[in-house]
Structures are given as structure tokens and as C-alpha cells.
JSON list of C-alpha atoms in Angstrom, two decimals:
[
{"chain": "A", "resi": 236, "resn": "UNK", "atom": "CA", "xyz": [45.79, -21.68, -10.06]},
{"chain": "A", "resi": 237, "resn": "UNK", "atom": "CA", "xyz": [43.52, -20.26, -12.70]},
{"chain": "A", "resi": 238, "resn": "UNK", "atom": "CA", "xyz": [43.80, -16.70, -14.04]},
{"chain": "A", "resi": 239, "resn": "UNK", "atom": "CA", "xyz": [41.06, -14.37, -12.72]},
{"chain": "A", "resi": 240, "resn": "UNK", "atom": "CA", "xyz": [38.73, -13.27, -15.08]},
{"chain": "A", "resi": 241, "resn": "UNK", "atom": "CA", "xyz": [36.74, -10.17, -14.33]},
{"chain": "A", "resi": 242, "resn": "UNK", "atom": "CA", "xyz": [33.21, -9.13, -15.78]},
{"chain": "A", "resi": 243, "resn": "UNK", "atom": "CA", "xyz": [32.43, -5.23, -16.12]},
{"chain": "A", "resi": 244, "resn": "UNK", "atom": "CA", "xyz": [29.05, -4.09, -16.98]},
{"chain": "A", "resi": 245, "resn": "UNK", "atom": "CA", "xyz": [28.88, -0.21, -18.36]},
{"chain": "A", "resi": 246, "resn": "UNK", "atom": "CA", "xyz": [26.58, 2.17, -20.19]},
{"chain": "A", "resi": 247, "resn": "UNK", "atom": "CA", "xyz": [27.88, 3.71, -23.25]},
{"chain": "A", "resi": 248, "resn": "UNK", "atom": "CA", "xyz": [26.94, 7.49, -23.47]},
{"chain": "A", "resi": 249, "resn": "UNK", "atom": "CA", "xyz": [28.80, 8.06, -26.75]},
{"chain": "A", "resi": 250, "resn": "UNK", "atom": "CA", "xyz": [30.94, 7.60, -29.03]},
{"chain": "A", "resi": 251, "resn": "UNK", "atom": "CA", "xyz": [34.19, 8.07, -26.58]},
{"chain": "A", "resi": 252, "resn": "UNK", "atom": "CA", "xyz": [33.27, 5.40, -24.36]},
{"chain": "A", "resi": 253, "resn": "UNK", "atom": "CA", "xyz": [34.94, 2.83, -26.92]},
{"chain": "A", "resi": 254, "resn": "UNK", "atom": "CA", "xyz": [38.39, 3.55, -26.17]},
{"chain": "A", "resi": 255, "resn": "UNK", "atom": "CA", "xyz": [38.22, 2.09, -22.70]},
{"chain": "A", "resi": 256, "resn": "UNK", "atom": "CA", "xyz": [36.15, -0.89, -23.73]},
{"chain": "A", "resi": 257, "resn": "UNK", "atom": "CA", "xyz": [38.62, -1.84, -26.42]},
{"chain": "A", "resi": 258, "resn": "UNK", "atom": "CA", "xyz": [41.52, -1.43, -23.92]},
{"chain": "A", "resi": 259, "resn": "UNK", "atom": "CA", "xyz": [38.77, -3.89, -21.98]},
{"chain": "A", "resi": 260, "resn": "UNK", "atom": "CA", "xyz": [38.66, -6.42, -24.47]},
{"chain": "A", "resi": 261, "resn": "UNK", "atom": "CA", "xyz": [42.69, -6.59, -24.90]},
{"chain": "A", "resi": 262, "resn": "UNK", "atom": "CA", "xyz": [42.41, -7.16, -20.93]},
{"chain": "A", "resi": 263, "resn": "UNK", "atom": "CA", "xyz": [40.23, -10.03, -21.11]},
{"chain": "A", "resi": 264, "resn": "UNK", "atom": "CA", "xyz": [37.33, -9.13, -18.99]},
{"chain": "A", "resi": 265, "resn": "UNK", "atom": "CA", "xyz": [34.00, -10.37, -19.96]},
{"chain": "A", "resi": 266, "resn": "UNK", "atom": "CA", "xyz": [31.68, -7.03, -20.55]},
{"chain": "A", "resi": 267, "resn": "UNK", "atom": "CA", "xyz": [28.02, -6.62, -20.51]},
{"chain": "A", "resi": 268, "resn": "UNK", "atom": "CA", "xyz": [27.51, -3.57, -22.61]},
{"chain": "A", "resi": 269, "resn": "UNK", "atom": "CA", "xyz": [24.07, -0.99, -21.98]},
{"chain": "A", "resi": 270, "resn": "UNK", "atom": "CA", "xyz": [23.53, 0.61, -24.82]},
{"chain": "A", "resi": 271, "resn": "UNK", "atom": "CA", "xyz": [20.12, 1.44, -24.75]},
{"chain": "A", "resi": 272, "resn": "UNK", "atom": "CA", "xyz": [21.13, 5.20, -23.87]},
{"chain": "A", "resi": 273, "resn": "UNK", "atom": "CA", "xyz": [22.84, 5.99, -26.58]},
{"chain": "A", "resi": 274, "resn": "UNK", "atom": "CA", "xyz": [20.05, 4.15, -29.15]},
{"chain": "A", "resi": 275, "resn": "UNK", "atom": "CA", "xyz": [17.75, 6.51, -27.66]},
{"chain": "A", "resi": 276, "resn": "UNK", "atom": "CA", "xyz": [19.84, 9.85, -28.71]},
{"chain": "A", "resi": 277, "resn": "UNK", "atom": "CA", "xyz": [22.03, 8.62, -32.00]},
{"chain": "A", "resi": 278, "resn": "UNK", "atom": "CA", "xyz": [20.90, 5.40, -33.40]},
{"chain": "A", "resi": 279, "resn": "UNK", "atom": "CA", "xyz": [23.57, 5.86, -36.28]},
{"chain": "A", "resi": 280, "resn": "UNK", "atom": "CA", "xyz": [26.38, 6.27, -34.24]},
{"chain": "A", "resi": 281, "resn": "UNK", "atom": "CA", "xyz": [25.08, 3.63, -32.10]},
{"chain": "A", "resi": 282, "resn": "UNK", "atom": "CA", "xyz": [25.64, 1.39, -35.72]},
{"chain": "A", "resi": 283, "resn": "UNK", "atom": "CA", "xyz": [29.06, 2.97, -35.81]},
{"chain": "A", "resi": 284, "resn": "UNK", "atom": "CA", "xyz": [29.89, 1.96, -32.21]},
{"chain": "A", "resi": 285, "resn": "UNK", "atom": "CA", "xyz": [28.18, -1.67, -32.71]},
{"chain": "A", "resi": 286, "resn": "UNK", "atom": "CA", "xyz": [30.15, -1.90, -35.70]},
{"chain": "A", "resi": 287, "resn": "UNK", "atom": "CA", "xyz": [33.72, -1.07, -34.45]},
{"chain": "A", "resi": 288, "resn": "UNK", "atom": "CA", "xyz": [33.31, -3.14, -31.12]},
{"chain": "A", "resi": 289, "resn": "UNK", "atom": "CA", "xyz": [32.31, -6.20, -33.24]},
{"chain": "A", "resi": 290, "resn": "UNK", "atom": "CA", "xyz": [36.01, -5.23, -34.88]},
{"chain": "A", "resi": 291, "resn": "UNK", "atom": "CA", "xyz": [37.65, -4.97, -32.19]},
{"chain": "A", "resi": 292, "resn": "UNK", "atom": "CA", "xyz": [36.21, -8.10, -30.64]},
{"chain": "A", "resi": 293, "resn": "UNK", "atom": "CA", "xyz": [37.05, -10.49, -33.29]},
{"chain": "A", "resi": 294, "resn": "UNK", "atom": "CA", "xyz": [40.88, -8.50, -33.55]},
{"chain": "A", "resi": 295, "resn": "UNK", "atom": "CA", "xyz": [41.27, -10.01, -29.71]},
{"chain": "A", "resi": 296, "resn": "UNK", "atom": "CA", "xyz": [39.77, -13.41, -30.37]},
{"chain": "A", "resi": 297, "resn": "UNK", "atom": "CA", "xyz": [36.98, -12.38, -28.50]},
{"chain": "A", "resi": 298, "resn": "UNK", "atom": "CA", "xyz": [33.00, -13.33, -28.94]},
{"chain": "A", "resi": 299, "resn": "UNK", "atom": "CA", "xyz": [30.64, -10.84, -29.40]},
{"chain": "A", "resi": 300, "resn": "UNK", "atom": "CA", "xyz": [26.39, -11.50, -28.61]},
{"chain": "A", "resi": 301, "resn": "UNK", "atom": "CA", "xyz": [23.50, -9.28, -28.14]},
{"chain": "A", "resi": 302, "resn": "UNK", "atom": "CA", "xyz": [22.03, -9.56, -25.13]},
{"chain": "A", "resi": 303, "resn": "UNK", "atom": "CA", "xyz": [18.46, -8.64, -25.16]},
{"chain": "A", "resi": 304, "resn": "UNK", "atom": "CA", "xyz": [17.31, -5.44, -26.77]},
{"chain": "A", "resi": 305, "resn": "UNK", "atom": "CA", "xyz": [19.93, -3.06, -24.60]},
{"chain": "A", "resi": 306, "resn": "UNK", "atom": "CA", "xyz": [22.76, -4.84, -24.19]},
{"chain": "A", "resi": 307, "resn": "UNK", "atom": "CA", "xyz": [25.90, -6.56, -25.71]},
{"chain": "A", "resi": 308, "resn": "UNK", "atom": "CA", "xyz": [27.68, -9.20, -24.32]},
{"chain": "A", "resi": 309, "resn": "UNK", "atom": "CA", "xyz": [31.56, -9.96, -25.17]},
{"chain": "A", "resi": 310, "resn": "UNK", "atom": "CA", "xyz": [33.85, -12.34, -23.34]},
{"chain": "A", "resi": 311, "resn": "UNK", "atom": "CA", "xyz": [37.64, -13.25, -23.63]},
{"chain": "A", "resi": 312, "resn": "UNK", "atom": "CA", "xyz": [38.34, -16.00, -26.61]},
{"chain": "A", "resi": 313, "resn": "UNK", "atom": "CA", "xyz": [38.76, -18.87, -23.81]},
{"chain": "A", "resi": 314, "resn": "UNK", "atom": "CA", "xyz": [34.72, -18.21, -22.92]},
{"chain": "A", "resi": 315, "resn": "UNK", "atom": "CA", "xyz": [32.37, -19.42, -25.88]},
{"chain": "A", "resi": 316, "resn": "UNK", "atom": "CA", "xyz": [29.07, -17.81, -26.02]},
{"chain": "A", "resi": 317, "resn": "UNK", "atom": "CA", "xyz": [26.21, -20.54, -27.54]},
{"chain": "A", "resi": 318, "resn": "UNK", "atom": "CA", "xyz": [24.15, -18.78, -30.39]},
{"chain": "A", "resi": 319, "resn": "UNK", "atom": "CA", "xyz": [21.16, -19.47, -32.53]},
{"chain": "A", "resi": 320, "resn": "UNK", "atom": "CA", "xyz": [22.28, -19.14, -35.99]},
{"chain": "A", "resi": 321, "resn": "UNK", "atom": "CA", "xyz": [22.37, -15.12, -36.13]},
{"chain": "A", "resi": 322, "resn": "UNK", "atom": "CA", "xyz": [24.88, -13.12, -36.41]},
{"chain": "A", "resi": 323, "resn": "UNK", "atom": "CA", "xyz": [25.16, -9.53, -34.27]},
{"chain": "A", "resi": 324, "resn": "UNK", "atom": "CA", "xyz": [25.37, -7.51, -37.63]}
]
């Protein structure tokens, strides 16, 4: 039997809420990141944030994609995510 695979979506506020989405990422759950809060109130910590979960991502073997304006989308390494030729950065 296959091993369950959860998705989480979540809203980051702030800076603390990457703790628990890099203890996410080790866990393998696929996450569908909101950040369109926290672009609102600190755009350069929101760079920060984007920056360290693209890290923390690739650390796991992870893949890392924006989705849309508000959102980022990261899955476990054994689910692909198809890309134009851009990169998240």
C-alpha cells in the first residue's frame, strides 16, 4: 500500500510561521502557501521568508512553484511540479 501523502494549505503572518513549515517539508506534505498577508505588511521580509523556504525546499529534495500572485506551492521530491522556464527567485 502506498504511503499517504497529505496537502496543508496555510497563511503566513510572519516571519515565525517558517519553523513549522520547514518541519512540514521534512514531513513530506505537499503545502500551498498564502502569502499575500504578509506582502501586504513587510514585503522585505516576505523576500527573506521566500528566500529561506526555497532553502529549505531544495535541502529536502523538495520542489518549490509560485502559485499565482499569493501563493507558493511545494511538494515532497517524489511529486514533480511542470514549469515554464522560470525560476521562483
Amino acid at each position: 500500500m502506498a504511503e499517504t501523502i497529505y496537502l496543508k494549505a496555510m497563511t503566513v503572518r510572519d516571519h515565525t510561521d517558517i519553523d513549522m513549515i520547514k518541519k512540514d517539508i521534512k514531513m513530506g506534505m505537499i503545502l500551498i502557501v498564502r502569502v499575500g498577508p504578509m506582502a501586504q505588511k513587510d514585503l522585505e521580509g516576505l523576500r527573506k521568508l521566500v528566500d529561506e523556504l526555497y532553502a529549505a525546499a531544495r535541502t529536502e529534495g523538495a520542489d518549490i512553484a509560485r502559485l499565482g500572485e499569493e501563493r507558493i506551492l511545494v511538494t515532497p521530491a517524489a511529486v514533480q511540479i511542470w514549469k515554464p522556464q522560470y525560476d521562483l527567485k
